Coordinates of C-alpha atoms and ligand atoms in Angstrom, one line a residue:
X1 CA -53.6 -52.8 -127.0
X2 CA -55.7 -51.7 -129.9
X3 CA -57.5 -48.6 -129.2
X4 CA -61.1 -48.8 -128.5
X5 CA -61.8 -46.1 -131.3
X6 CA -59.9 -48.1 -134.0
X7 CA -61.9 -51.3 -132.8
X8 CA -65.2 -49.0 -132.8
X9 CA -64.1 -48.9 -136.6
X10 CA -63.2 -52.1 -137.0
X11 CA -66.6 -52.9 -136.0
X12 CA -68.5 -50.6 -137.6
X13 CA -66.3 -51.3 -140.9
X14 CA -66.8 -54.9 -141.0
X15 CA -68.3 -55.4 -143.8
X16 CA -66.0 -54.0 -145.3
X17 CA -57.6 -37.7 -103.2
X18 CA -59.5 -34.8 -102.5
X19 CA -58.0 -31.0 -102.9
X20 CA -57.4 -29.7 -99.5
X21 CA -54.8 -27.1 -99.9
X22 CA -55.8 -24.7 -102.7
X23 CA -53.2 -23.4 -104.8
X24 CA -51.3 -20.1 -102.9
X25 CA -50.5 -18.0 -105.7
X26 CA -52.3 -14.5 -106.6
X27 CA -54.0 -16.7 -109.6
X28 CA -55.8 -18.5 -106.7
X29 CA -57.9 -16.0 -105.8
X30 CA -59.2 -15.3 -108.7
X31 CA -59.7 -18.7 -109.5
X32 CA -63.5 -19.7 -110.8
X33 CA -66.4 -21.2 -108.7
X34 CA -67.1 -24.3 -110.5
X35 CA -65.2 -26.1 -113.2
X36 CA -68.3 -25.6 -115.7
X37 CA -68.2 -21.6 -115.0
X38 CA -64.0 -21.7 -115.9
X39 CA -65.0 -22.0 -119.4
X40 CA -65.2 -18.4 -120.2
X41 CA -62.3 -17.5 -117.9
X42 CA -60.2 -15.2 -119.7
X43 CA -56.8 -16.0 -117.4
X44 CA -57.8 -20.1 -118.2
X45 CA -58.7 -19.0 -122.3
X46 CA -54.9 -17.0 -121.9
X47 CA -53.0 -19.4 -120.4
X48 CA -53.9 -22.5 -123.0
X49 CA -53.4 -19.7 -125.8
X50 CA -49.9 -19.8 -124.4
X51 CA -49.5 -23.4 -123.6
X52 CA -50.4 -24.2 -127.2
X53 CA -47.9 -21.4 -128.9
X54 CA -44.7 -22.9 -126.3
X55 CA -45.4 -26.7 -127.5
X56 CA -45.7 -25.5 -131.4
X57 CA -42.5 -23.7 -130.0
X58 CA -41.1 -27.6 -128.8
X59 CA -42.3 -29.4 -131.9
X60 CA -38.8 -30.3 -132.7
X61 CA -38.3 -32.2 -129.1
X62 CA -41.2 -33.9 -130.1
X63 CA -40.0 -35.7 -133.4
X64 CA -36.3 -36.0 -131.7
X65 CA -37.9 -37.8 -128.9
X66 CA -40.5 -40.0 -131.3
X67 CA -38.1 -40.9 -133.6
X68 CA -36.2 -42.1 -130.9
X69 CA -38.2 -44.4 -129.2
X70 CA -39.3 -46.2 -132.3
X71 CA -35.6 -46.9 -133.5
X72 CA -34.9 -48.7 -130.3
X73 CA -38.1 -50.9 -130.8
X74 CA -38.0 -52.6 -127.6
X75 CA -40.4 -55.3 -126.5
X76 CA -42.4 -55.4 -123.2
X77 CA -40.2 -55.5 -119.5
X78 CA -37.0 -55.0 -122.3
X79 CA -37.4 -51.1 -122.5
X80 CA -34.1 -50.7 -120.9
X81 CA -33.1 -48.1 -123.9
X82 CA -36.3 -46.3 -124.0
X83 CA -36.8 -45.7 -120.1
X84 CA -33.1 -44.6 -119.8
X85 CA -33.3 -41.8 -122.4
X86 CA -37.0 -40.4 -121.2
X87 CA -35.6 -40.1 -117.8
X88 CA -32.7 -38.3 -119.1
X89 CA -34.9 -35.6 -120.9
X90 CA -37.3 -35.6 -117.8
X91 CA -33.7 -35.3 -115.7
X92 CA -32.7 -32.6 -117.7
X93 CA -35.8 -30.4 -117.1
X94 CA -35.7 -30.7 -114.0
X95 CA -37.7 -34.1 -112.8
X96 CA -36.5 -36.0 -110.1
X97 CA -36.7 -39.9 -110.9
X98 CA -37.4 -43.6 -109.3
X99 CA -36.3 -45.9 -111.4
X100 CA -36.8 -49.7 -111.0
X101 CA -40.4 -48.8 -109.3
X102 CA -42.2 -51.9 -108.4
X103 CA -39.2 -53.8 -108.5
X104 CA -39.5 -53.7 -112.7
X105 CA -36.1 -52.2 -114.2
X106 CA -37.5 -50.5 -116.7
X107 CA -40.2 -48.4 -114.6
X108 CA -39.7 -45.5 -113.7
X109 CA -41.8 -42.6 -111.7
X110 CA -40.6 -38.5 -112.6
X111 CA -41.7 -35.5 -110.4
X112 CA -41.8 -32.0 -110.2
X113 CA -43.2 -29.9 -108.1
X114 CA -44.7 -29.3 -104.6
X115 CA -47.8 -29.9 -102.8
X116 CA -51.3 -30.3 -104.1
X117 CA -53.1 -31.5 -106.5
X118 CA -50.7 -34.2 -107.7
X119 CA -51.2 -35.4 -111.5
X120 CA -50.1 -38.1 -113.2
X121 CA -49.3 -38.3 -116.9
X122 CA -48.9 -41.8 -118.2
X123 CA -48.6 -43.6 -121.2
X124 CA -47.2 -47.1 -122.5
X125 CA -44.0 -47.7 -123.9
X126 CA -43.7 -50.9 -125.2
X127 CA -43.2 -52.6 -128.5
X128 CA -44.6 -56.0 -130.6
X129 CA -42.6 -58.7 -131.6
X130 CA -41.7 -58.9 -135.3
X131 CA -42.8 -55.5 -136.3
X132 CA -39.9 -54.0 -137.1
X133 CA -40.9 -51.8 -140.1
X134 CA -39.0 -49.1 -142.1
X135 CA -40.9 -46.1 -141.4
X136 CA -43.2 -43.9 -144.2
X137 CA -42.8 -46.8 -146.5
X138 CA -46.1 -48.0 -147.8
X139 CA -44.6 -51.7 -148.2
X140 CA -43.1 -54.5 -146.0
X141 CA -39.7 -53.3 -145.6
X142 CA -37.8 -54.3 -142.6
X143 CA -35.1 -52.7 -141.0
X144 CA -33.7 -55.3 -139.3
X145 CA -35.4 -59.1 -140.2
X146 CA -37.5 -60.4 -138.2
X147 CA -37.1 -57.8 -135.1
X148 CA -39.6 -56.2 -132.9
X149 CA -40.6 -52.5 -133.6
X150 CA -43.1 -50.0 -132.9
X151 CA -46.2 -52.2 -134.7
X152 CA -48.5 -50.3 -132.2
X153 CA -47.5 -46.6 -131.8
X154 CA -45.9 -46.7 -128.0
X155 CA -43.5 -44.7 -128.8
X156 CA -45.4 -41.7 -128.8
X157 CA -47.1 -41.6 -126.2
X158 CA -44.2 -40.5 -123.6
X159 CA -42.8 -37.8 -125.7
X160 CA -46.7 -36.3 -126.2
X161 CA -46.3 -36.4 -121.7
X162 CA -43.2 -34.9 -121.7
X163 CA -43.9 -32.4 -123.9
X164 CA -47.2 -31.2 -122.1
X165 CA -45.6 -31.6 -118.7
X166 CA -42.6 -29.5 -119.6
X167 CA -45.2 -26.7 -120.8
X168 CA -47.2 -26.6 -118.0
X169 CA -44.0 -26.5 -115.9
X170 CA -43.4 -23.5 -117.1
X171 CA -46.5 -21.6 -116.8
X172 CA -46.7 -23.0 -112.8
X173 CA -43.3 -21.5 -112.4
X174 CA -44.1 -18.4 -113.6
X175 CA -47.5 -18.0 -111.8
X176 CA -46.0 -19.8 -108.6
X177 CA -48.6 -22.3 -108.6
X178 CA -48.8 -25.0 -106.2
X179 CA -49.2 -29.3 -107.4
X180 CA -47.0 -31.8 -108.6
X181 CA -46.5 -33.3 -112.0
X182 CA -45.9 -36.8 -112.0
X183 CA -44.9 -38.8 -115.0
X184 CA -45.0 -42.7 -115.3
X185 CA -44.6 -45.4 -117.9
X186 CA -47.0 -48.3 -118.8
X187 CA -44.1 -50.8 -118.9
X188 CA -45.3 -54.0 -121.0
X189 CA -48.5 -53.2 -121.8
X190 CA -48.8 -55.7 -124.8
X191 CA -48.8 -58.2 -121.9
X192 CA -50.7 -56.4 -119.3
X193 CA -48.1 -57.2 -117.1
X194 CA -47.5 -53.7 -115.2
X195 CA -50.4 -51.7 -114.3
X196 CA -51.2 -53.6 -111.6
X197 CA -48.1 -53.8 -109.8
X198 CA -47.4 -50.2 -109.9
X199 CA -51.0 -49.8 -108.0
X200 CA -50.2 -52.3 -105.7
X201 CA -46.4 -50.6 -105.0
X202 CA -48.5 -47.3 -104.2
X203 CA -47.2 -45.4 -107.4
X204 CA -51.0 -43.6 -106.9
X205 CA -51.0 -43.4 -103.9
X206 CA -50.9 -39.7 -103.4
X207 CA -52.4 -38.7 -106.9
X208 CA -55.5 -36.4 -107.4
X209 CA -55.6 -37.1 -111.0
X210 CA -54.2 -39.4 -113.8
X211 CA -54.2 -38.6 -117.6
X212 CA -53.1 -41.5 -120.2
X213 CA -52.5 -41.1 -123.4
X214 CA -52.5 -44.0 -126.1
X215 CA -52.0 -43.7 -129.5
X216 CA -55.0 -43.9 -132.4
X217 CA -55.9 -42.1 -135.7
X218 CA -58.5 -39.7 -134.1
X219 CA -59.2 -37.6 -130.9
X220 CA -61.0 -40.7 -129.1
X221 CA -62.2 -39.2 -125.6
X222 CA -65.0 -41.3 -123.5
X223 CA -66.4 -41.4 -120.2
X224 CA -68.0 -44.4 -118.0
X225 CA -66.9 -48.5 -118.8
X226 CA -65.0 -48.4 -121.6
X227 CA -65.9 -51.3 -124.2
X228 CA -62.9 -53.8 -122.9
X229 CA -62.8 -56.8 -121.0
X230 CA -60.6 -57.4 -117.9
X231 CA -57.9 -60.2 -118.1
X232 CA -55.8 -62.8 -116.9
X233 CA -53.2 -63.7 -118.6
X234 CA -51.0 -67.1 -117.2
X235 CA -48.8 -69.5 -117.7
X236 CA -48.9 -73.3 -117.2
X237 CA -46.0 -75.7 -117.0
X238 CA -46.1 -79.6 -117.0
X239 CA -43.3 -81.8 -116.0
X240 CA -42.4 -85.3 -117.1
X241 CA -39.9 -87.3 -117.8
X242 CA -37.7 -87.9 -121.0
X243 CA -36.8 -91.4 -122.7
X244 CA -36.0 -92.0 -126.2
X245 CA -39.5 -91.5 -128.2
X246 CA -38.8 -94.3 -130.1
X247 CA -36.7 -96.8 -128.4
X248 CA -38.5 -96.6 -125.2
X249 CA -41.6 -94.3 -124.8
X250 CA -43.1 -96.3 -122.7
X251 CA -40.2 -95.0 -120.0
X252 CA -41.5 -91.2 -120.7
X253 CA -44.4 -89.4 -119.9
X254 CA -44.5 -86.3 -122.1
X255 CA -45.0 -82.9 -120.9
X256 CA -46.1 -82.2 -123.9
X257 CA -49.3 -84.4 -124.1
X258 CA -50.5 -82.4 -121.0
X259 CA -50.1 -79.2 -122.4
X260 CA -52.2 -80.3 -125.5
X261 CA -54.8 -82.2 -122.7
X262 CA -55.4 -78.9 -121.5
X263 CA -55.8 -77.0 -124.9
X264 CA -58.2 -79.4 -125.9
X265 CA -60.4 -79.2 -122.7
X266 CA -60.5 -75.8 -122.7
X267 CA -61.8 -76.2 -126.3
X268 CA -64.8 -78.4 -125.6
X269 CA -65.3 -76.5 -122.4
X270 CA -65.4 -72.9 -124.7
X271 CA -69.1 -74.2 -125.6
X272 CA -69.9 -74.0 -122.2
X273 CA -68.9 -70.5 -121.6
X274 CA -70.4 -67.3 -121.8
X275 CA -70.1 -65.5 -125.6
X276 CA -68.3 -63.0 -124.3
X277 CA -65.5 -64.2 -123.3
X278 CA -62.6 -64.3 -125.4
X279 CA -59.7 -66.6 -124.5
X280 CA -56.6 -67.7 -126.7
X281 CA -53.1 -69.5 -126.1
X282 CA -49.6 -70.2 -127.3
X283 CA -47.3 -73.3 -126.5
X284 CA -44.2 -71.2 -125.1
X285 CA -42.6 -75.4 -124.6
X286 CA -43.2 -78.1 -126.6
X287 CA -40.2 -79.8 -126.1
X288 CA -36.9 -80.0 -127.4
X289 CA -36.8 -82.7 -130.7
X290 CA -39.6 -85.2 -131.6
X291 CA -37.7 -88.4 -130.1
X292 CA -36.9 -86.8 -127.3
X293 CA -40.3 -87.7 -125.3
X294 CA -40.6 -83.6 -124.0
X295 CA -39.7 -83.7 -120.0
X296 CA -40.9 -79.9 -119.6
X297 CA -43.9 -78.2 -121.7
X298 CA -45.8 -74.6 -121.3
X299 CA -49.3 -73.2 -122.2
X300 CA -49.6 -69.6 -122.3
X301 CA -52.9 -68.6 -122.1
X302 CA -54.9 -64.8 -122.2
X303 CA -58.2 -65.4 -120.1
X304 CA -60.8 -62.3 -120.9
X305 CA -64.5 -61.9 -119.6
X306 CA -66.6 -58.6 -118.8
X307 CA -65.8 -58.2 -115.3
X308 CA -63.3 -59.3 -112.8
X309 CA -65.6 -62.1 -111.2
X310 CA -66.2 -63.5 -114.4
X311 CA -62.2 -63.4 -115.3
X312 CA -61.3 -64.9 -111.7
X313 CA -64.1 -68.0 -112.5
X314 CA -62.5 -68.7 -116.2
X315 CA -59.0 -69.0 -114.5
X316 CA -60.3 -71.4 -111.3
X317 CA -62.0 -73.6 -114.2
X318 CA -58.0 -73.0 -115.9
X319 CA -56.4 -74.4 -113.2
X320 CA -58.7 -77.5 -112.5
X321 CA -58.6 -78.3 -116.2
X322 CA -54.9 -78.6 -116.1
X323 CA -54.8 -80.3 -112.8
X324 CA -57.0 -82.5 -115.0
X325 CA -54.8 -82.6 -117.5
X326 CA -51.8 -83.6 -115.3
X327 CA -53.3 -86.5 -114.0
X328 CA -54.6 -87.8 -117.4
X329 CA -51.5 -87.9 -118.8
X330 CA -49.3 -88.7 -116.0
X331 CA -47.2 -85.7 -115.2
X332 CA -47.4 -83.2 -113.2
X333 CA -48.7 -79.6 -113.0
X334 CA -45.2 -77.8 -112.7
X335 CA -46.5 -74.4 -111.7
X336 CA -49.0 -71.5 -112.7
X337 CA -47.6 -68.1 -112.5
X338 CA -49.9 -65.2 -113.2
X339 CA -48.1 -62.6 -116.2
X340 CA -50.4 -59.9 -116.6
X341 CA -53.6 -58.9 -115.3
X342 CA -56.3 -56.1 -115.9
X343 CA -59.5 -54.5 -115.0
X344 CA -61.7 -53.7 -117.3
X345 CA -61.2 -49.8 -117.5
X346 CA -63.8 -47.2 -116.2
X347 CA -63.0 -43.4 -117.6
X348 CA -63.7 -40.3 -114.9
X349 CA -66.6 -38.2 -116.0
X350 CA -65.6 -34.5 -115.3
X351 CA -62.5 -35.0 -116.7
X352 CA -63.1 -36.4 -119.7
X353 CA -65.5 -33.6 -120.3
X354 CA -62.8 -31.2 -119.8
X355 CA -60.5 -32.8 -121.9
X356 CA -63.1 -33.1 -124.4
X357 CA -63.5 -29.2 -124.5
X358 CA -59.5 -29.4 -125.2
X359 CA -59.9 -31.0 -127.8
X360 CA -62.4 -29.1 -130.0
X361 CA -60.7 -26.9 -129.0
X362 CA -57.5 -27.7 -130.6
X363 CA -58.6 -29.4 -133.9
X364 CA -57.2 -32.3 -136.0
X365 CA -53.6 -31.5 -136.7
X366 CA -53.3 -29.6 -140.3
X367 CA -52.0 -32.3 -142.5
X368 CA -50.5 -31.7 -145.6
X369 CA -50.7 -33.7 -149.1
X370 CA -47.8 -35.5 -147.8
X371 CA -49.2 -36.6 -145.0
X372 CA -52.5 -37.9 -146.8
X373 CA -50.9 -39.3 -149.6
X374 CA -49.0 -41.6 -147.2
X375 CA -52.2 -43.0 -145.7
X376 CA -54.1 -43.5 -148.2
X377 CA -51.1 -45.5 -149.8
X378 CA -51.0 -47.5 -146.8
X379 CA -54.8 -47.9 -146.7
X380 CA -54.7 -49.2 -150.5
X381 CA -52.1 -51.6 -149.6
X382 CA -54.4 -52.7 -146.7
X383 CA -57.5 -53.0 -148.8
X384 CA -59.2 -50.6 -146.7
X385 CA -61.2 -47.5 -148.1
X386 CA -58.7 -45.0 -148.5
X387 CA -60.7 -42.1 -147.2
X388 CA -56.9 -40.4 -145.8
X389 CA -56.4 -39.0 -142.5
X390 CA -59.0 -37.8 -140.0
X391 CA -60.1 -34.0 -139.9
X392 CA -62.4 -33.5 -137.6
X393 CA -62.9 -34.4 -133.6
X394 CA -65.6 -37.0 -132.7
X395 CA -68.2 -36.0 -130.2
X396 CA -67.7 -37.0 -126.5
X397 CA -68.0 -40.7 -126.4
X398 CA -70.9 -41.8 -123.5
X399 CA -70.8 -45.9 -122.2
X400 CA -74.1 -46.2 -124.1
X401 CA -72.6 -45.5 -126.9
X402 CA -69.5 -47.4 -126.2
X403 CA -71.2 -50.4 -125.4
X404 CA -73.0 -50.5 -128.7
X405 CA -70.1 -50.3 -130.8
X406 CA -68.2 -52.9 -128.9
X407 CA -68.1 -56.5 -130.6
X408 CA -66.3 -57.7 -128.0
X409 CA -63.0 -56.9 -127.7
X410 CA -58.7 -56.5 -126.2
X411 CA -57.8 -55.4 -122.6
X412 CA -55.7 -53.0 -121.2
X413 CA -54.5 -52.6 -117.8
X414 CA -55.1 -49.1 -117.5
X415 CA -57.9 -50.1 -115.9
X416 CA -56.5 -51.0 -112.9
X417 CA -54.9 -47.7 -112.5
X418 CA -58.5 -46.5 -113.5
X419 CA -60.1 -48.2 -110.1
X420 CA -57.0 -46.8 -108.3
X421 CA -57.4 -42.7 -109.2
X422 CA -59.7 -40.6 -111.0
X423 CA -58.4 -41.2 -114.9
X424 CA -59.2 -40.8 -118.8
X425 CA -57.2 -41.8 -121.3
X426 CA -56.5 -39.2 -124.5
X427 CA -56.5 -41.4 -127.7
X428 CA -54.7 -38.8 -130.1
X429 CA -54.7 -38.8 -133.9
X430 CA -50.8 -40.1 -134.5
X431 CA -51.7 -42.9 -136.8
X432 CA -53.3 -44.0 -139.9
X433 CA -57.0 -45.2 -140.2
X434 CA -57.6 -48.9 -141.2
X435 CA -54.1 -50.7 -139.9
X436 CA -55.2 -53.7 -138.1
X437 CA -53.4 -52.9 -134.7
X438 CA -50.3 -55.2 -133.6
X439 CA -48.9 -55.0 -137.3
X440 CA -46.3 -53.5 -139.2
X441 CA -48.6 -51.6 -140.7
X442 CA -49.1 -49.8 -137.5
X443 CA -45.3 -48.8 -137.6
X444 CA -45.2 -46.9 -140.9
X445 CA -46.5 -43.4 -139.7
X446 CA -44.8 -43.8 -136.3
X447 CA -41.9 -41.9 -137.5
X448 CA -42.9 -39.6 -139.9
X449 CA -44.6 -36.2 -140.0
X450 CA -48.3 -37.9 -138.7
X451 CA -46.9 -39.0 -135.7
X452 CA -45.2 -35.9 -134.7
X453 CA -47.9 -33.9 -135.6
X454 CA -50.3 -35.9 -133.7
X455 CA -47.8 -36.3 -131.0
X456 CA -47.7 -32.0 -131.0
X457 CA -51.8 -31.8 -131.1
X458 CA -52.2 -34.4 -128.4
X459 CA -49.7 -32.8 -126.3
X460 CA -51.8 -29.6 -126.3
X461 CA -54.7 -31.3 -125.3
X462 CA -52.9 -33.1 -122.5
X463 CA -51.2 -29.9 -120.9
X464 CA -54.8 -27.7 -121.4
X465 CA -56.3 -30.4 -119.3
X466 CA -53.4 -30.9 -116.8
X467 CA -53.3 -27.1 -116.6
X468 CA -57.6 -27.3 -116.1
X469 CA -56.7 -29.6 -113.1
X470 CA -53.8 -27.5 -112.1
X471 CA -55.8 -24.4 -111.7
X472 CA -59.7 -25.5 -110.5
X473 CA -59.8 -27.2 -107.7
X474 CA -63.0 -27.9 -108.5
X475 CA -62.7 -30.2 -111.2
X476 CA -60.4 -32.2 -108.6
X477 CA -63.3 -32.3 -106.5
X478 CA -65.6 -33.0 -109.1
X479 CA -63.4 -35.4 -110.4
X480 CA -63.4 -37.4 -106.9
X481 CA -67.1 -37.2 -106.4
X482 CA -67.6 -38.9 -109.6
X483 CA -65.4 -41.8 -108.5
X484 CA -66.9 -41.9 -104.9
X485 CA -70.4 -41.6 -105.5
X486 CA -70.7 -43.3 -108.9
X487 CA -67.6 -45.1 -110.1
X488 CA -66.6 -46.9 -107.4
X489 CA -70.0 -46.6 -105.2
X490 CA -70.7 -50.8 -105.4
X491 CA -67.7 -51.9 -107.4
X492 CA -64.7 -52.2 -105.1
X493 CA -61.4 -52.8 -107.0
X494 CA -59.0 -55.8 -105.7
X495 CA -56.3 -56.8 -108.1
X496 CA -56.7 -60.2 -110.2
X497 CA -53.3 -61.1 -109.1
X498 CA -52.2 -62.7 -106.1
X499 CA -50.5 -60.7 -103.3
X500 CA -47.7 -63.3 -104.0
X501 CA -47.7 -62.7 -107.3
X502 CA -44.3 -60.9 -108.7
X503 CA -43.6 -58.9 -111.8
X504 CA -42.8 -61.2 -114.5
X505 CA -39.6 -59.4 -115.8
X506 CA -37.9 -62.0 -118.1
X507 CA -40.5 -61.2 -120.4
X508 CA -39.0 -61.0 -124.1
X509 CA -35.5 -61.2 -122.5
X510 CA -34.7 -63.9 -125.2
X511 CA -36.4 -62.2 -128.0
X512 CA -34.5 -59.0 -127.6
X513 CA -31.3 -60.2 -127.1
X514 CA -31.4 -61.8 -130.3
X515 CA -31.9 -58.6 -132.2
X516 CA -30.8 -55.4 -130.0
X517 CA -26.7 -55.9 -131.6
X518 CA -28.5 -55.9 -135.0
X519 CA -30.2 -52.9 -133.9
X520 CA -28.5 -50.8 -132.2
X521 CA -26.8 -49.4 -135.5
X522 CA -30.1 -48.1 -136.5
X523 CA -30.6 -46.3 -133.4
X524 CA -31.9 -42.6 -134.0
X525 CA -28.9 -40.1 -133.9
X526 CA -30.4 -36.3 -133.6
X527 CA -27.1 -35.2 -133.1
X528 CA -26.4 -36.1 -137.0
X529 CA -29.4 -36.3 -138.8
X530 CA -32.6 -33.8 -139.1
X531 CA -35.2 -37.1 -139.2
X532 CA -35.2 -40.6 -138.4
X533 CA -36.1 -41.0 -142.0
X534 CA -32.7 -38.5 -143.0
X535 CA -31.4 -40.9 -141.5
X536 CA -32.3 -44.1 -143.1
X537 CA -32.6 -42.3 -146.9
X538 CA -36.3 -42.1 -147.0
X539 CA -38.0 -40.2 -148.9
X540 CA -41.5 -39.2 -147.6
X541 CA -43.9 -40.4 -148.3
X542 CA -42.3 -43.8 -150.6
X543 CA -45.5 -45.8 -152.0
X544 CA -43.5 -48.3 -154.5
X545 CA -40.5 -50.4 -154.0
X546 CA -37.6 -49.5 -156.0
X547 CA -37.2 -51.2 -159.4
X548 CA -33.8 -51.9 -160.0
Ligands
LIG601 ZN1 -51.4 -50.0 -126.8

């Protein structure tokens, strides 16, 4: 999903489980009273001076491992590629893995460590359908036609996890702390279609903690509801019966005239809804040839509203409208199966406070005249105000503020997870101001100095914090108070999915099978080339075409 600080611009730009066994290492005792008084803790201030110098130390893992996620390009529930090579680097440093983790194949749960706290490190992996983009090229320029890429940034996210994790790892080894790292992928996320199922499988079950991390073009850290609107996303399929359209329609009864019952009820029935909800569909089935009268038809449709009554009302008045819609045109309602669903997400206080320190603390990552060259290229192109790349950290962002900068807006099922554990998610600077999200345009840093260099800074951040929760109990228990007493005090999550509701794993089967043999030549080799972009013969930054 787009993150909430690039809508915030979009907006404002429009006119234009509580600690109980304390870590038993000699650090422990020395360990601060609150989480507020660690601040001056010379030990703390040490150990994130090191933590930052060993990931510098890893930046190459971290463009070997960007640059390889965003040649394989897969698409949501398809990240077959992807997940097998993170778990290999997570394998090789030690992690033990569950793979095929609430029975979807491409997720995966990694752990290392022992005992308490436990923290989570996720982050979405996922790609978008026909944004297959050459990257640092300030022009449409596919790499293979017409294939899904990296129009979103997912493939950085991971890679920025790993590279925090496998820092901290080393500093609990060392010090013989106690707690448990536990890394996790948000499989599909363009469809909202696994969050939910990896709560309901238990994935949290035994986590103090959980840090996400989601690509943007700044540091974009915020506490309280974030501005975003839970979801349910469905599908609805008719069933008729076939005759020859022309010869003898009056033997059919098209599927297909349901399907476009319902869109048009829902269209006169919009008026009647709230303004902020935000619904939209696609016809997935529409039949096979116009005099064929279409026997089977499918609606897609996103439902969105502020809350998860709201969302569970829009999709009862769904299902009576194509019940509705059935009847009037005399076929039947096939099925409705539920895809993706998502609670609007509510960030955890302390920690985002903490990270927040982190991340003054760390800065903007030094671009170069590269670097800013490239995005103001791709900012021209867009016909957005090429103001370059972003160089300093925004304050702490409060729900007040959050709610006044939101227009209304996408979804992500973080929030589920949110409701689950306390959680924040760390929108890093890996991108260029100005793309419009869910674009190629959103591919054309993704594999080029920005992104590793954003990947690098946010990775500092991350580990600080995971070491912060790693090393204060405190801020655990601060952390669950906050989610007790306020959070969750008269809001009690239930997922917007059925208990009989199953992954929906076909996903983009189709799509990717019609382009992975096309691109599996392009797939990143490390082994041979320095870069991605060695490797394709791109120069960096390339603002023009060619002229022959
Ligand atoms: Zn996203």
């Amino acid at each position: 999903m787009l993150s909430i600080h690039r809508i915030r611009l979009l907006a404002t730009l429009a006119l234009v489980a509580a600690v109980t066994s304390p870590p038993h290492s000699a650090m422990a005792q020395k360990r601060p009273a609150t989480a507020a008084s660690a601040k001056g803790d010379p030990r703390i201030a040490r150990l994130k001076a090191e933590l930052s110098a060993a990931i510098d130390a890893n930046a190459k893992l971290a463009q070997v491992m960007t640059d390889q996620v965003f040649s394989f390009g897969e698409l949501g529930m398809q990240e077959v590629e992807t997940s097998k090579y993170l778990t290999g680097v997570l394998e090789e440093h030690g992690f033990t893995i569950t793979r095929g983790v609430a029975g979807i194949p491409t997720a995966w749960v990694a752990r290392w460590g022992s005992g308490k706290p436990v923290i989570a490190l996720g982050s979405d992996i996922d790609g978008i359908p026909q944004s297959g983009q050459k990257p640092a090229v300030a022009f449409r320029d596919w790499i293979v036609p017409g294939s899904p890429g990296h129009g979103e940034g997912h493939n950085s996210g991971v890679p920025l996890n790993i590279l925090a994790a496998l820092a901290v790892k080393d500093i609990m080894t060392r010090e013989k702390m106690s707690g448990t790292i536990v890394l996790w992928p948000g499989v599909a996320e363009e469809q909202l279609a696994s969050k939910a199922y990896l709560v309901r499988a238990g994935v949290f079950n035994d986590v103090d903690a959980n840090l996400f991390a989601h690509v943007s073009d700044e540091f974009g850290i915020s506490w309280g509801d974030e501005p975003l609107l839970s979801l349910i996303s469905a599908q609805f399929k008719f069933k008729g019966s076939s005759a020859h359209a022309a010869g003898a329609p009056w033997r059919g009864r098209s599927a297909l005239d349901a399907v476009m019952a319902m869109a048009n009820s829902w269209e006169y029935h919009r008026e009647h809804m709230e303004l902020s909800q935000r619904s939209h569909y696609v016809i997935t089935d529409g039949g096979d040839q116009p005099n064929v009268v279409p026997a089977t038809a499918a609606i897609w449709f996103f439902f969105r509203e502020r809350d998860a009554e709201r969302v569970t009302k829009m999709f009862g008045d769904a299902k009576q409208i194509a019940r509705a819609a059935a009847q009037a045109t005399f076929t039947e309602l096939d099925s409705v199966q539920v895809i993706g669903s998502a609670w609007r997400p509510h960030f955890n206080k302390p920690i985002a406070e903490a990270m927040h320190a982190n991340a003054r603390q760390v800065g903007t990552p030094k671009w170069d005249a590269n670097d800013q060259t490239m995005a103001k290229a791709v900012q021209k192109m867009l016909s957005w105000p090429d103001s370059g790349l972003r160089t300093t950290v925004p304050p702490l962002r409060t729900p007040d503020e959050a709610a006044k900068a939101s227009s209304g807006t996408g979804s992500d099922d973080i929030g589920d997870v949110t409701w689950t554990v306390p959680s924040v998610t760390l929108y890093y600077p890996a991108n260029i101001p100005g793309t419009p999200g869910h674009n190629w345009a959103d591919g054309i840093a993704m594999a080029t100095p920005i992104a590793h260099k954003g990947v690098v800074a946010g990775a500092k951040v991350q580990a600080m914090t995971l070491l912060d929760l790693m090393i204060q109990p405190t801020l655990v228990v601060e952390a669950k108070r906050y989610f007790t007493d306020v959070q969750t005090k008269t809001v009690k999550y239930a997922p917007l999915m059925a208990p009989t509701d199953m992954p929906a794993i076909w996903l983009n089967a189709e799509k990717m099978a019609r382009y992975r043999d096309q691109m599996r030549p392009f797939y990143y080799d490390p082994k041979r080339f320095d870069s991605y972009l060695k490797q394709l013969g791109i120069a960096y930054p390339t603002l023009a075409p060619k002229t022959p």
